[in-house]
Amino acid sequence: MALLAAVFTCSMSSIFFKYMTAPSSAAAAYRLGFTVLLLTPAALGAKKTRRELFSLKARDVALCFLSGAFLAFHFYSWFESLNHTSITSSTVLVNTEVLFAAFGYLFFFHKRLKGKEIAAIAVTFGGSVVIAMADSGGGGHALYGDLLALAAAFFTAVYTLIGVREREYMSTTVYTYVLYWGSFLTLLVLNLVTGTPLLGYGAIDWAMGFCLAVFCTLLGHSVFSWCLKYLAPTYVSTAKLAEPVFASAVAFVLFGEAPGLLQTLGAAIVLWGVCLYARADRSA
């Protein structure tokens, strides 16, 4: 149930970003800046959490920062893809991370995927392909946006796999706090290198950045990190593929991006694939 709630809140990311006027890297920095600010009282307020935080080994801090860097690249690539292709296609493609996560889980954690799990992933990916075929973005930039979304999928798969290792013995609060600091600092460097200003935008950008931090990061990505202690990364990644269904529905209401027959069919296939994987994972 927690995973389902996180999938829904994360599906709002594309909606909030559509209201922003700031460049992708600045928008991502706003999101992580608010996240770090809001999480600091929880990370430093409790004695147990402070003790764990200040007793971390250098290796763990380095891995969390590395994970945060990949998360930063994910946010930047995905936000930028939304400037070139439709919400539906971008959200679908960015959630194909399950394929990257499955292979990473297979090779780096020496875990075997059962036939039912592979079949469920295939069904879910097939549904994503059907939705992508109905791309409403169009134009010469759509392919570039699709490629950026795929790159974002790879980055978030790496971030997830690192989280699997660290969450074996780190609490959710400490892990995500260090992770988000790494992501925020990476985005600050990215904006500095690209010469992107962080100030000078409207109040809507600050408001949407705050919403992204609360709903999509703290109530979304943080819950995903919590789930990694109890669920397989491929299960978490497969469940995320339901995001396009929610995002497409909200995009239709707010922006008039009406889903066609192919998009509706693809959404149904995606949900079917998620249910199949959930059943296969539970039986395993």
mmCIF file of C-alpha atoms in Angstrom:
data_model
loop_
_atom_site.group_PDB
_atom_site.id
_atom_site.type_symbol
_atom_site.label_atom_id
_atom_site.label_comp_id
_atom_site.label_asym_id
_atom_site.label_seq_id
_atom_site.Cartn_x
_atom_site.Cartn_y
_atom_site.Cartn_z
ATOM 1 C CA MET A 1 0.000 0.000 0.000
ATOM 2 C CA ALA A 2 2.865 2.360 0.799
ATOM 3 C CA LEU A 3 4.448 1.578 -2.561
ATOM 4 C CA LEU A 4 1.171 2.301 -4.381
ATOM 5 C CA ALA A 5 0.823 5.649 -2.590
ATOM 6 C CA ALA A 6 4.413 6.558 -3.507
ATOM 7 C CA VAL A 7 3.775 5.668 -7.148
ATOM 8 C CA PHE A 8 0.809 8.051 -7.204
ATOM 9 C CA THR A 9 2.660 10.967 -5.567
ATOM 10 C CA CYS A 10 5.661 10.491 -7.886
ATOM 11 C CA SER A 11 3.370 10.500 -10.905
ATOM 12 C CA MET A 12 2.615 14.147 -10.105
ATOM 13 C CA SER A 13 6.234 15.179 -10.806
ATOM 14 C CA SER A 14 5.617 15.876 -14.478
ATOM 15 C CA ILE A 15 2.458 17.834 -13.640
ATOM 16 C CA PHE A 16 4.208 20.128 -11.145
ATOM 17 C CA PHE A 17 7.142 20.674 -13.516
ATOM 18 C CA LYS A 18 4.820 21.719 -16.370
ATOM 19 C CA TYR A 19 3.838 24.769 -14.311
ATOM 20 C CA MET A 20 7.447 25.871 -13.791
ATOM 21 C CA THR A 21 9.271 28.442 -15.911
ATOM 22 C CA ALA A 22 12.797 27.739 -14.592
ATOM 23 C CA PRO A 23 15.249 25.614 -16.655
ATOM 24 C CA SER A 24 15.385 21.903 -15.910
ATOM 25 C CA SER A 25 18.577 22.026 -13.833
ATOM 26 C CA ALA A 26 17.294 24.935 -11.731
ATOM 27 C CA ALA A 27 13.911 23.254 -11.232
ATOM 28 C CA ALA A 28 15.645 20.084 -10.047
ATOM 29 C CA ALA A 29 17.809 22.132 -7.666
ATOM 30 C CA TYR A 30 14.708 23.753 -6.186
ATOM 31 C CA ARG A 31 13.222 20.314 -5.631
ATOM 32 C CA LEU A 32 16.269 18.914 -3.838
ATOM 33 C CA GLY A 33 16.970 22.141 -1.943
ATOM 34 C CA PHE A 34 13.521 22.117 -0.357
ATOM 35 C CA THR A 35 13.859 18.380 0.285
ATOM 36 C CA VAL A 36 17.101 18.763 2.247
ATOM 37 C CA LEU A 37 15.671 21.718 4.168
ATOM 38 C CA LEU A 38 12.522 19.825 5.164
ATOM 39 C CA LEU A 39 14.340 16.609 6.056
ATOM 40 C CA THR A 40 17.010 18.247 8.243
ATOM 41 C CA PRO A 41 14.855 18.459 11.421
ATOM 42 C CA ALA A 42 14.021 14.752 11.142
ATOM 43 C CA ALA A 43 17.650 13.786 10.500
ATOM 44 C CA LEU A 44 19.179 15.905 13.257
ATOM 45 C CA GLY A 45 16.299 16.140 15.732
ATOM 46 C CA ALA A 46 16.428 12.601 17.097
ATOM 47 C CA LYS A 47 19.429 11.400 19.124
ATOM 48 C CA LYS A 48 19.358 7.934 17.546
ATOM 49 C CA THR A 49 19.375 9.357 14.024
ATOM 50 C CA ARG A 50 22.176 11.831 14.825
ATOM 51 C CA ARG A 51 24.294 9.032 16.281
ATOM 52 C CA GLU A 52 23.816 6.919 13.143
ATOM 53 C CA LEU A 53 24.483 9.868 10.845
ATOM 54 C CA PHE A 54 27.737 10.928 12.481
ATOM 55 C CA SER A 55 28.996 7.354 12.783
ATOM 56 C CA LEU A 56 28.764 6.615 9.064
ATOM 57 C CA LYS A 57 31.885 5.285 7.401
ATOM 58 C CA ALA A 58 33.488 7.255 4.591
ATOM 59 C CA ARG A 59 32.626 4.472 2.148
ATOM 60 C CA ASP A 60 28.925 4.703 2.972
ATOM 61 C CA VAL A 61 28.919 8.476 2.636
ATOM 62 C CA ALA A 62 30.700 8.191 -0.721
ATOM 63 C CA LEU A 63 28.209 5.603 -2.005
ATOM 64 C CA CYS A 64 25.246 7.692 -0.852
ATOM 65 C CA PHE A 65 26.701 10.750 -2.588
ATOM 66 C CA LEU A 66 27.280 8.682 -5.718
ATOM 67 C CA SER A 67 23.688 7.489 -5.580
ATOM 68 C CA GLY A 68 22.606 11.102 -5.117
ATOM 69 C CA ALA A 69 24.604 12.161 -8.185
ATOM 70 C CA PHE A 70 22.773 9.608 -10.314
ATOM 71 C CA LEU A 71 19.476 10.822 -8.864
ATOM 72 C CA ALA A 72 20.429 14.388 -9.826
ATOM 73 C CA PHE A 73 21.201 13.314 -13.398
ATOM 74 C CA HIS A 74 17.871 11.490 -13.434
ATOM 75 C CA PHE A 75 15.931 14.604 -12.413
ATOM 76 C CA TYR A 76 17.750 16.834 -14.878
ATOM 77 C CA SER A 77 17.388 14.442 -17.841
ATOM 78 C CA TRP A 78 13.754 13.717 -17.125
ATOM 79 C CA PHE A 79 12.712 17.335 -16.577
ATOM 80 C CA GLU A 80 14.467 18.265 -19.811
ATOM 81 C CA SER A 81 12.680 15.464 -21.676
ATOM 82 C CA LEU A 82 9.343 16.983 -20.654
ATOM 83 C CA ASN A 83 10.291 20.067 -22.680
ATOM 84 C CA HIS A 84 10.511 17.994 -25.860
ATOM 85 C CA THR A 85 7.947 15.191 -25.678
ATOM 86 C CA SER A 86 4.555 14.477 -24.125
ATOM 87 C CA ILE A 87 3.934 13.777 -20.457
ATOM 88 C CA THR A 88 2.681 10.308 -21.298
ATOM 89 C CA SER A 89 5.675 9.241 -23.393
ATOM 90 C CA SER A 90 8.240 10.786 -21.057
ATOM 91 C CA THR A 91 6.700 9.226 -17.962
ATOM 92 C CA VAL A 92 6.419 5.844 -19.655
ATOM 93 C CA LEU A 93 9.998 5.785 -20.911
ATOM 94 C CA VAL A 94 11.546 7.031 -17.672
ATOM 95 C CA ASN A 95 9.859 4.152 -15.872
ATOM 96 C CA THR A 96 11.428 1.518 -18.084
ATOM 97 C CA GLU A 97 14.085 1.571 -15.384
ATOM 98 C CA VAL A 98 12.733 -1.841 -14.412
ATOM 99 C CA LEU A 99 14.677 -3.345 -17.318
ATOM 100 C CA PHE A 100 17.957 -1.770 -16.198
ATOM 101 C CA ALA A 101 17.224 -2.636 -12.553
ATOM 102 C CA ALA A 102 16.406 -6.246 -13.410
ATOM 103 C CA PHE A 103 19.689 -6.782 -15.250
ATOM 104 C CA GLY A 104 21.653 -4.969 -12.548
ATOM 105 C CA TYR A 105 19.964 -7.083 -9.894
ATOM 106 C CA LEU A 106 20.852 -10.163 -11.921
ATOM 107 C CA PHE A 107 24.539 -9.398 -12.516
ATOM 108 C CA PHE A 108 25.598 -7.418 -9.440
ATOM 109 C CA PHE A 109 23.508 -9.140 -6.763
ATOM 110 C CA HIS A 110 23.595 -12.605 -8.328
ATOM 111 C CA LYS A 111 19.836 -12.947 -8.004
ATOM 112 C CA ARG A 112 17.862 -15.098 -10.406
ATOM 113 C CA LEU A 113 14.624 -13.906 -11.938
ATOM 114 C CA LYS A 114 11.981 -16.590 -12.268
ATOM 115 C CA GLY A 115 10.095 -17.162 -15.499
ATOM 116 C CA LYS A 116 6.904 -15.573 -14.159
ATOM 117 C CA GLU A 117 8.810 -12.458 -13.093
ATOM 118 C CA ILE A 118 10.473 -12.134 -16.510
ATOM 119 C CA ALA A 119 7.113 -12.602 -18.219
ATOM 120 C CA ALA A 120 5.542 -9.909 -16.017
ATOM 121 C CA ILE A 121 8.347 -7.468 -16.832
ATOM 122 C CA ALA A 122 7.900 -8.229 -20.528
ATOM 123 C CA VAL A 123 4.150 -7.601 -20.324
ATOM 124 C CA THR A 124 4.673 -4.346 -18.449
ATOM 125 C CA PHE A 125 7.291 -3.139 -20.903
ATOM 126 C CA GLY A 126 5.016 -4.117 -23.772
ATOM 127 C CA GLY A 127 2.298 -1.913 -22.338
ATOM 128 C CA SER A 128 4.794 0.937 -22.078
ATOM 129 C CA VAL A 129 5.686 0.487 -25.744
ATOM 130 C CA VAL A 130 2.020 0.656 -26.719
ATOM 131 C CA ILE A 131 1.644 3.957 -24.842
ATOM 132 C CA ALA A 132 4.807 5.341 -26.437
ATOM 133 C CA MET A 133 3.425 4.485 -29.877
ATOM 134 C CA ALA A 134 0.629 6.910 -29.181
ATOM 135 C CA ASP A 135 3.088 9.731 -28.454
ATOM 136 C CA SER A 136 1.196 12.989 -28.475
ATOM 137 C CA GLY A 137 4.365 15.087 -28.322
ATOM 138 C CA GLY A 138 5.114 14.925 -32.035
ATOM 139 C CA GLY A 139 7.541 17.196 -33.830
ATOM 140 C CA GLY A 140 11.252 16.869 -34.521
ATOM 141 C CA HIS A 141 12.195 17.151 -30.854
ATOM 142 C CA ALA A 142 10.104 14.201 -29.680
ATOM 143 C CA LEU A 143 12.855 11.643 -30.325
ATOM 144 C CA TYR A 144 15.375 13.737 -28.394
ATOM 145 C CA GLY A 145 12.947 13.941 -25.481
ATOM 146 C CA ASP A 146 12.392 10.188 -25.609
ATOM 147 C CA LEU A 147 16.151 9.548 -25.495
ATOM 148 C CA LEU A 148 16.517 11.872 -22.502
ATOM 149 C CA ALA A 149 13.754 9.960 -20.725
ATOM 150 C CA LEU A 150 15.554 6.667 -21.400
ATOM 151 C CA ALA A 151 18.783 8.143 -20.030
ATOM 152 C CA ALA A 152 16.861 9.221 -16.929
ATOM 153 C CA ALA A 153 15.603 5.636 -16.588
ATOM 154 C CA PHE A 154 19.182 4.316 -16.593
ATOM 155 C CA PHE A 155 20.283 6.879 -13.984
ATOM 156 C CA THR A 156 17.434 6.060 -11.608
ATOM 157 C CA ALA A 157 18.096 2.313 -11.952
ATOM 158 C CA VAL A 158 21.688 2.842 -10.797
ATOM 159 C CA TYR A 159 20.473 5.009 -7.926
ATOM 160 C CA THR A 160 18.012 2.270 -6.926
ATOM 161 C CA LEU A 161 20.605 -0.518 -7.031
ATOM 162 C CA ILE A 162 23.038 1.431 -4.850
ATOM 163 C CA GLY A 163 20.162 2.013 -2.450
ATOM 164 C CA VAL A 164 19.541 -1.720 -2.179
ATOM 165 C CA ARG A 165 23.065 -2.213 -0.849
ATOM 166 C CA GLU A 166 23.031 0.726 1.557
ATOM 167 C CA ARG A 167 19.516 0.124 2.882
ATOM 168 C CA GLU A 168 20.589 -3.272 4.221
ATOM 169 C CA TYR A 169 21.901 -1.582 7.356
ATOM 170 C CA MET A 170 21.084 2.147 7.087
ATOM 171 C CA SER A 171 17.817 3.682 8.253
ATOM 172 C CA THR A 172 15.602 5.348 5.658
ATOM 173 C CA THR A 173 16.028 8.807 7.210
ATOM 174 C CA VAL A 174 19.830 8.731 7.307
ATOM 175 C CA TYR A 175 20.195 7.121 3.893
ATOM 176 C CA THR A 176 17.875 9.557 2.147
ATOM 177 C CA TYR A 177 19.286 12.584 3.982
ATOM 178 C CA VAL A 178 22.846 11.908 2.814
ATOM 179 C CA LEU A 179 21.574 10.858 -0.603
ATOM 180 C CA TYR A 180 19.586 14.069 -1.101
ATOM 181 C CA TRP A 181 22.532 16.198 0.002
ATOM 182 C CA GLY A 182 24.649 14.483 -2.640
ATOM 183 C CA SER A 183 21.971 15.083 -5.241
ATOM 184 C CA PHE A 184 21.504 18.747 -4.269
ATOM 185 C CA LEU A 185 25.236 19.492 -4.349
ATOM 186 C CA THR A 186 25.550 17.765 -7.741
ATOM 187 C CA LEU A 187 22.780 19.966 -9.125
ATOM 188 C CA LEU A 188 24.433 23.103 -7.733
ATOM 189 C CA VAL A 189 27.655 22.171 -9.539
ATOM 190 C CA LEU A 190 25.694 21.380 -12.715
ATOM 191 C CA ASN A 191 24.017 24.793 -12.654
ATOM 192 C CA LEU A 192 27.360 26.474 -11.982
ATOM 193 C CA VAL A 193 29.094 24.686 -14.864
ATOM 194 C CA THR A 194 26.272 25.389 -17.319
ATOM 195 C CA GLY A 195 25.896 29.004 -16.173
ATOM 196 C CA THR A 196 22.242 28.509 -15.230
ATOM 197 C CA PRO A 197 21.027 31.097 -12.688
ATOM 198 C CA LEU A 198 19.108 29.827 -9.658
ATOM 199 C CA LEU A 199 17.315 33.092 -8.931
ATOM 200 C CA GLY A 200 15.127 35.460 -10.914
ATOM 201 C CA TYR A 201 12.132 33.197 -11.520
ATOM 202 C CA GLY A 202 8.508 33.610 -10.471
ATOM 203 C CA ALA A 203 6.758 32.579 -7.269
ATOM 204 C CA ILE A 204 5.182 29.660 -9.143
ATOM 205 C CA ASP A 205 8.626 28.056 -9.465
ATOM 206 C CA TRP A 206 9.222 28.220 -5.722
ATOM 207 C CA ALA A 207 5.726 26.857 -5.037
ATOM 208 C CA MET A 208 6.085 23.979 -7.510
ATOM 209 C CA GLY A 209 9.603 23.222 -6.241
ATOM 210 C CA PHE A 210 8.149 22.926 -2.740
ATOM 211 C CA CYS A 211 5.375 20.623 -3.993
ATOM 212 C CA LEU A 212 7.940 18.469 -5.806
ATOM 213 C CA ALA A 213 9.959 18.176 -2.587
ATOM 214 C CA VAL A 214 7.027 17.275 -0.331
ATOM 215 C CA PHE A 215 4.851 15.092 -2.507
ATOM 216 C CA CYS A 216 7.217 13.604 -5.071
ATOM 217 C CA THR A 217 10.480 13.295 -3.120
ATOM 218 C CA LEU A 218 9.649 12.898 0.578
ATOM 219 C CA LEU A 219 6.356 11.059 0.027
ATOM 220 C CA GLY A 220 7.578 9.409 -3.165
ATOM 221 C CA HIS A 221 11.278 8.627 -3.512
ATOM 222 C CA SER A 222 11.804 8.346 0.248
ATOM 223 C CA VAL A 223 9.054 5.744 0.451
ATOM 224 C CA PHE A 224 10.664 3.891 -2.461
ATOM 225 C CA SER A 225 13.911 3.838 -0.464
ATOM 226 C CA TRP A 226 12.028 2.524 2.577
ATOM 227 C CA CYS A 227 10.453 -0.214 0.443
ATOM 228 C CA LEU A 228 13.864 -1.407 -0.772
ATOM 229 C CA LYS A 229 14.477 -2.986 2.642
ATOM 230 C CA TYR A 230 11.442 -5.224 2.244
ATOM 231 C CA LEU A 231 10.851 -5.571 -1.505
ATOM 232 C CA ALA A 232 13.055 -6.528 -4.455
ATOM 233 C CA PRO A 233 14.292 -3.576 -6.565
ATOM 234 C CA THR A 234 12.687 -5.090 -9.656
ATOM 235 C CA TYR A 235 9.359 -5.201 -7.798
ATOM 236 C CA VAL A 236 9.681 -1.528 -6.815
ATOM 237 C CA SER A 237 10.741 -0.516 -10.332
ATOM 238 C CA THR A 238 7.929 -2.507 -11.953
ATOM 239 C CA ALA A 239 5.349 -0.881 -9.695
ATOM 240 C CA LYS A 240 6.642 2.531 -10.790
ATOM 241 C CA LEU A 241 5.514 1.685 -14.317
ATOM 242 C CA ALA A 242 1.977 2.464 -13.169
ATOM 243 C CA GLU A 243 2.989 6.143 -12.933
ATOM 244 C CA PRO A 244 2.115 6.907 -16.580
ATOM 245 C CA VAL A 245 -1.455 5.801 -15.936
ATOM 246 C CA PHE A 246 -1.914 8.372 -13.155
ATOM 247 C CA ALA A 247 0.103 11.057 -14.961
ATOM 248 C CA SER A 248 -1.879 10.651 -18.182
ATOM 249 C CA ALA A 249 -5.186 10.943 -16.333
ATOM 250 C CA VAL A 250 -4.136 14.163 -14.564
ATOM 251 C CA ALA A 251 -2.591 15.569 -17.770
ATOM 252 C CA PHE A 252 -5.930 15.060 -19.497
ATOM 253 C CA VAL A 253 -7.791 16.993 -16.796
ATOM 254 C CA LEU A 254 -5.297 19.869 -16.481
ATOM 255 C CA PHE A 255 -3.724 20.192 -19.927
ATOM 256 C CA GLY A 256 -6.239 18.544 -22.231
ATOM 257 C CA GLU A 257 -3.802 15.794 -23.286
ATOM 258 C CA ALA A 258 -6.534 13.314 -24.106
ATOM 259 C CA PRO A 259 -5.362 9.692 -24.122
ATOM 260 C CA GLY A 260 -6.244 7.811 -27.276
ATOM 261 C CA LEU A 261 -7.220 4.214 -27.746
ATOM 262 C CA LEU A 262 -3.595 3.012 -27.824
ATOM 263 C CA GLN A 263 -2.736 4.917 -24.663
ATOM 264 C CA THR A 264 -5.733 3.462 -22.846
ATOM 265 C CA LEU A 265 -4.856 -0.038 -24.019
ATOM 266 C CA GLY A 266 -1.231 0.437 -22.984
ATOM 267 C CA ALA A 267 -2.253 1.669 -19.548
ATOM 268 C CA ALA A 268 -4.358 -1.445 -19.014
ATOM 269 C CA ILE A 269 -1.453 -3.679 -20.061
ATOM 270 C CA VAL A 270 0.935 -1.835 -17.726
ATOM 271 C CA LEU A 271 -1.365 -2.352 -14.735
ATOM 272 C CA TRP A 272 -1.800 -6.007 -15.673
ATOM 273 C CA GLY A 273 1.971 -6.476 -15.807
ATOM 274 C CA VAL A 274 2.410 -4.827 -12.398
ATOM 275 C CA CYS A 275 -0.192 -7.146 -10.882
ATOM 276 C CA LEU A 276 1.471 -10.186 -12.472
ATOM 277 C CA TYR A 277 4.855 -9.227 -11.034
ATOM 278 C CA ALA A 278 3.360 -8.547 -7.603
ATOM 279 C CA ARG A 279 1.829 -12.020 -7.557
ATOM 280 C CA ALA A 280 5.051 -13.656 -8.779
ATOM 281 C CA ASP A 281 7.157 -11.797 -6.198
ATOM 282 C CA ARG A 282 4.766 -12.649 -3.362
ATOM 283 C CA SER A 283 4.732 -16.350 -4.264
ATOM 284 C CA ALA A 284 8.546 -16.347 -4.426
#
